[in-house]
PDB file of C-alpha atoms in Angstrom:
ATOM      1  CA  UNK A1006       0.006   0.040  -0.020  1.00 64.00           C
ATOM      2  CA  UNK A1007       1.316   3.464  -0.888  1.00 87.00           C
ATOM      3  CA  UNK A1008       2.106   6.037   1.797  1.00 91.00           C
ATOM      4  CA  UNK A1009      -0.112   9.168   2.080  1.00 94.00           C
ATOM      5  CA  UNK A1010       1.239  12.456   0.853  1.00 93.00           C
ATOM      6  CA  UNK A1011      -0.480  14.218   3.885  1.00 93.00           C
ATOM      7  CA  UNK A1012      -1.293  12.507   7.169  1.00 96.00           C
ATOM      8  CA  UNK A1013      -3.232  14.357   9.829  1.00 97.00           C
ATOM      9  CA  UNK A1014      -3.808  12.803  13.180  1.00 98.00           C
ATOM     10  CA  UNK A1015      -5.931  14.008  16.100  1.00 97.00           C
ATOM     11  CA  UNK A1016      -5.343  17.725  15.059  1.00 97.00           C
ATOM     12  CA  UNK A1017      -6.543  20.218  17.733  1.00 97.00           C
ATOM     13  CA  UNK A1018      -6.387  24.035  17.726  1.00 97.00           C
ATOM     14  CA  UNK A1019      -7.773  25.937  20.710  1.00 96.00           C
ATOM     15  CA  UNK A1020      -7.615  29.723  21.065  1.00 94.00           C
ATOM     16  CA  UNK A1021      -7.344  30.881  24.722  1.00 91.00           C
ATOM     17  CA  UNK A1022      -9.904  33.203  26.190  1.00 91.00           C
ATOM     18  CA  UNK A1023      -8.309  35.619  28.544  1.00 90.00           C
ATOM     19  CA  UNK A1024      -9.471  38.085  31.119  1.00 90.00           C
ATOM     20  CA  UNK A1025      -7.749  41.208  32.464  1.00 86.00           C
ATOM     21  CA  UNK A1026      -5.544  43.825  30.887  1.00 84.00           C
ATOM     22  CA  UNK A1027      -2.274  43.913  32.885  1.00 85.00           C
ATOM     23  CA  UNK A1028      -2.444  40.445  34.425  1.00 87.00           C
ATOM     24  CA  UNK A1029      -4.059  38.250  31.857  1.00 87.00           C
ATOM     25  CA  UNK A1030      -5.682  35.049  33.089  1.00 89.00           C
ATOM     26  CA  UNK A1031      -6.971  32.329  30.837  1.00 88.00           C
ATOM     27  CA  UNK A1032     -10.693  31.709  31.590  1.00 91.00           C
ATOM     28  CA  UNK A1033     -11.450  29.268  28.784  1.00 90.00           C
ATOM     29  CA  UNK A1034     -10.723  28.319  25.183  1.00 91.00           C
ATOM     30  CA  UNK A1035     -12.486  28.551  21.839  1.00 92.00           C
ATOM     31  CA  UNK A1036     -12.302  25.087  20.126  1.00 93.00           C
ATOM     32  CA  UNK A1037     -11.616  25.958  16.495  1.00 93.00           C
ATOM     33  CA  UNK A1038     -10.420  22.476  15.418  1.00 95.00           C
ATOM     34  CA  UNK A1039     -11.099  19.444  17.532  1.00 94.00           C
ATOM     35  CA  UNK A1040      -9.713  16.066  16.697  1.00 95.00           C
ATOM     36  CA  UNK A1041      -9.414  16.074  12.853  1.00 96.00           C
ATOM     37  CA  UNK A1042      -7.802  13.087  11.245  1.00 97.00           C
ATOM     38  CA  UNK A1043      -7.432  12.032   7.549  1.00 96.00           C
ATOM     39  CA  UNK A1044      -4.994  10.771   4.894  1.00 96.00           C
ATOM     40  CA  UNK A1045      -4.497  12.428   1.582  1.00 94.00           C
ATOM     41  CA  UNK A1046      -3.034  10.096  -1.103  1.00 94.00           C
ATOM     42  CA  UNK A1047      -1.055  11.090  -4.225  1.00 91.00           C
ATOM     43  CA  UNK A1048      -3.357  12.534  -6.912  1.00 88.00           C
ATOM     44  CA  UNK A1049      -6.233  13.345  -4.508  1.00 90.00           C
ATOM     45  CA  UNK A1050      -7.629  16.794  -3.960  1.00 86.00           C
ATOM     46  CA  UNK A1051      -9.054  17.967  -0.576  1.00 85.00           C
ATOM     47  CA  UNK A1052     -11.816  20.506  -0.307  1.00 84.00           C
ATOM     48  CA  UNK A1053     -12.787  21.828   3.175  1.00 86.00           C
ATOM     49  CA  UNK A1054     -16.350  23.000   3.368  1.00 86.00           C
ATOM     50  CA  UNK A1055     -18.690  23.931   6.313  1.00 87.00           C
ATOM     51  CA  UNK A1056     -20.654  26.719   7.904  1.00 89.00           C
ATOM     52  CA  UNK A1057     -19.124  30.034   8.672  1.00 85.00           C
ATOM     53  CA  UNK A1058     -16.925  29.977  11.847  1.00 87.00           C
ATOM     54  CA  UNK A1059     -16.653  26.156  11.931  1.00 90.00           C
ATOM     55  CA  UNK A1060     -12.797  26.143  11.713  1.00 92.00           C
ATOM     56  CA  UNK A1061     -12.162  25.691   8.009  1.00 91.00           C
ATOM     57  CA  UNK A1062      -9.618  28.570   7.700  1.00 89.00           C
ATOM     58  CA  UNK A1063      -8.007  27.639  10.966  1.00 93.00           C
ATOM     59  CA  UNK A1064      -7.601  23.976   9.813  1.00 94.00           C
ATOM     60  CA  UNK A1065      -6.006  25.117   6.582  1.00 91.00           C
ATOM     61  CA  UNK A1066      -3.649  27.555   8.388  1.00 91.00           C
ATOM     62  CA  UNK A1067      -2.517  24.712  10.760  1.00 94.00           C
ATOM     63  CA  UNK A1068      -1.980  22.393   7.804  1.00 92.00           C
ATOM     64  CA  UNK A1069       0.288  25.057   6.225  1.00 90.00           C
ATOM     65  CA  UNK A1070       2.018  25.621   9.491  1.00 90.00           C
ATOM     66  CA  UNK A1071       0.811  29.263   9.538  1.00 90.00           C
ATOM     67  CA  UNK A1072      -0.722  28.509  12.943  1.00 93.00           C
ATOM     68  CA  UNK A1073       0.602  26.175  15.605  1.00 94.00           C
ATOM     69  CA  UNK A1074      -1.518  23.303  16.584  1.00 96.00           C
ATOM     70  CA  UNK A1075      -2.529  22.868  20.176  1.00 96.00           C
ATOM     71  CA  UNK A1076      -1.985  19.123  19.704  1.00 96.00           C
ATOM     72  CA  UNK A1077      -1.882  16.380  17.074  1.00 97.00           C
ATOM     73  CA  UNK A1078       0.340  15.994  14.064  1.00 96.00           C
ATOM     74  CA  UNK A1079       0.597  16.994  10.386  1.00 96.00           C
ATOM     75  CA  UNK A1080       2.984  14.903   8.345  1.00 96.00           C
ATOM     76  CA  UNK A1081       3.944  15.734   4.751  1.00 93.00           C
ATOM     77  CA  UNK A1082       5.664  12.881   2.918  1.00 92.00           C
ATOM     78  CA  UNK A1083       6.408  11.439   6.355  1.00 91.00           C
ATOM     79  CA  UNK A1084       7.919  14.635   7.830  1.00 92.00           C
ATOM     80  CA  UNK A1085       6.263  16.433  10.744  1.00 95.00           C
ATOM     81  CA  UNK A1086       5.712  19.900   9.340  1.00 92.00           C
ATOM     82  CA  UNK A1087       5.605  21.660  12.744  1.00 90.00           C
ATOM     83  CA  UNK A1088       9.415  20.891  13.011  1.00 91.00           C
ATOM     84  CA  UNK A1089      10.307  22.311   9.641  1.00 90.00           C
ATOM     85  CA  UNK A1090      11.823  25.822   9.370  1.00 90.00           C
ATOM     86  CA  UNK A1091      13.354  28.057   6.588  1.00 91.00           C
ATOM     87  CA  UNK A1092      13.928  26.466   3.218  1.00 90.00           C
ATOM     88  CA  UNK A1093      12.429  23.136   4.232  1.00 90.00           C
ATOM     89  CA  UNK A1094       9.109  24.668   5.188  1.00 88.00           C
ATOM     90  CA  UNK A1095       9.127  26.873   2.156  1.00 87.00           C
ATOM     91  CA  UNK A1096       9.535  23.791  -0.018  1.00 87.00           C
ATOM     92  CA  UNK A1097       6.518  22.092   1.626  1.00 87.00           C
ATOM     93  CA  UNK A1098       4.391  25.245   1.198  1.00 85.00           C
ATOM     94  CA  UNK A1099       5.164  25.234  -2.499  1.00 84.00           C
ATOM     95  CA  UNK A1100       3.457  21.812  -2.748  1.00 83.00           C
ATOM     96  CA  UNK A1101       0.474  22.591  -0.535  1.00 81.00           C
ATOM     97  CA  UNK A1102      -1.793  25.402  -1.624  1.00 75.00           C
ATOM     98  CA  UNK A1103      -4.947  26.959  -0.253  1.00 74.00           C
ATOM     99  CA  UNK A1104      -7.506  29.218  -1.910  1.00 70.00           C
ATOM    100  CA  UNK A1105      -8.651  31.867   0.609  1.00 67.00           C
ATOM    101  CA  UNK A1106     -12.393  32.325   1.481  1.00 64.00           C
ATOM    102  CA  UNK A1107     -12.810  35.455  -0.615  1.00 68.00           C
ATOM    103  CA  UNK A1108     -11.604  34.604  -4.081  1.00 63.00           C
ATOM    104  CA  UNK A1109     -12.085  38.186  -5.236  1.00 65.00           C
ATOM    105  CA  UNK A1110      -9.257  39.307  -3.000  1.00 64.00           C
ATOM    106  CA  UNK A1111      -6.968  36.366  -3.743  1.00 64.00           C
ATOM    107  CA  UNK A1112      -7.552  35.818  -7.454  1.00 69.00           C
ATOM    108  CA  UNK A1113      -6.803  38.247 -10.243  1.00 73.00           C
ATOM    109  CA  UNK A1114      -9.836  38.624 -12.496  1.00 75.00           C
ATOM    110  CA  UNK A1115      -7.642  39.764 -15.422  1.00 80.00           C
ATOM    111  CA  UNK A1116      -5.924  36.391 -15.497  1.00 80.00           C
ATOM    112  CA  UNK A1117      -7.258  33.354 -17.272  1.00 84.00           C
ATOM    113  CA  UNK A1118      -7.775  30.109 -15.297  1.00 80.00           C
ATOM    114  CA  UNK A1119      -4.860  28.598 -17.112  1.00 83.00           C
ATOM    115  CA  UNK A1120      -2.616  31.529 -16.020  1.00 83.00           C
ATOM    116  CA  UNK A1121      -3.765  31.235 -12.435  1.00 78.00           C
ATOM    117  CA  UNK A1122      -3.159  27.479 -12.322  1.00 78.00           C
ATOM    118  CA  UNK A1123       0.190  27.841 -14.073  1.00 80.00           C
ATOM    119  CA  UNK A1124       1.502  30.653 -11.844  1.00 77.00           C
ATOM    120  CA  UNK A1125       3.048  28.440  -9.119  1.00 74.00           C
ATOM    121  CA  UNK A1126       5.010  26.589 -11.757  1.00 77.00           C
ATOM    122  CA  UNK A1127       6.800  29.733 -12.969  1.00 72.00           C
TER     123      UNK A1127
END
């Protein structure tokens, strides 16, 4: 059996709720992503859909290592991406792409679909 390109196991991302201005005290947490697991095989495409505020963007940011997971693991080609830095992380990000929620701010309407798709390869 072939190895997955992307392995996600028990991924959790909580944002702390704090109280106080000078002496901040954590009084709770917002559960943005809670226990997500999946494998993505070579040639597969993943789409994340759901209601507003359900954690789609947070999940994508944790997968790209733009946010730090509270717990769990994300492995790209067998490597834990949370441990990658510099050129190694940049290389992984070249191979994992996300389309932001508002396509009008992230896509150029003057470019053809072919130009947009081909842009990362230039």
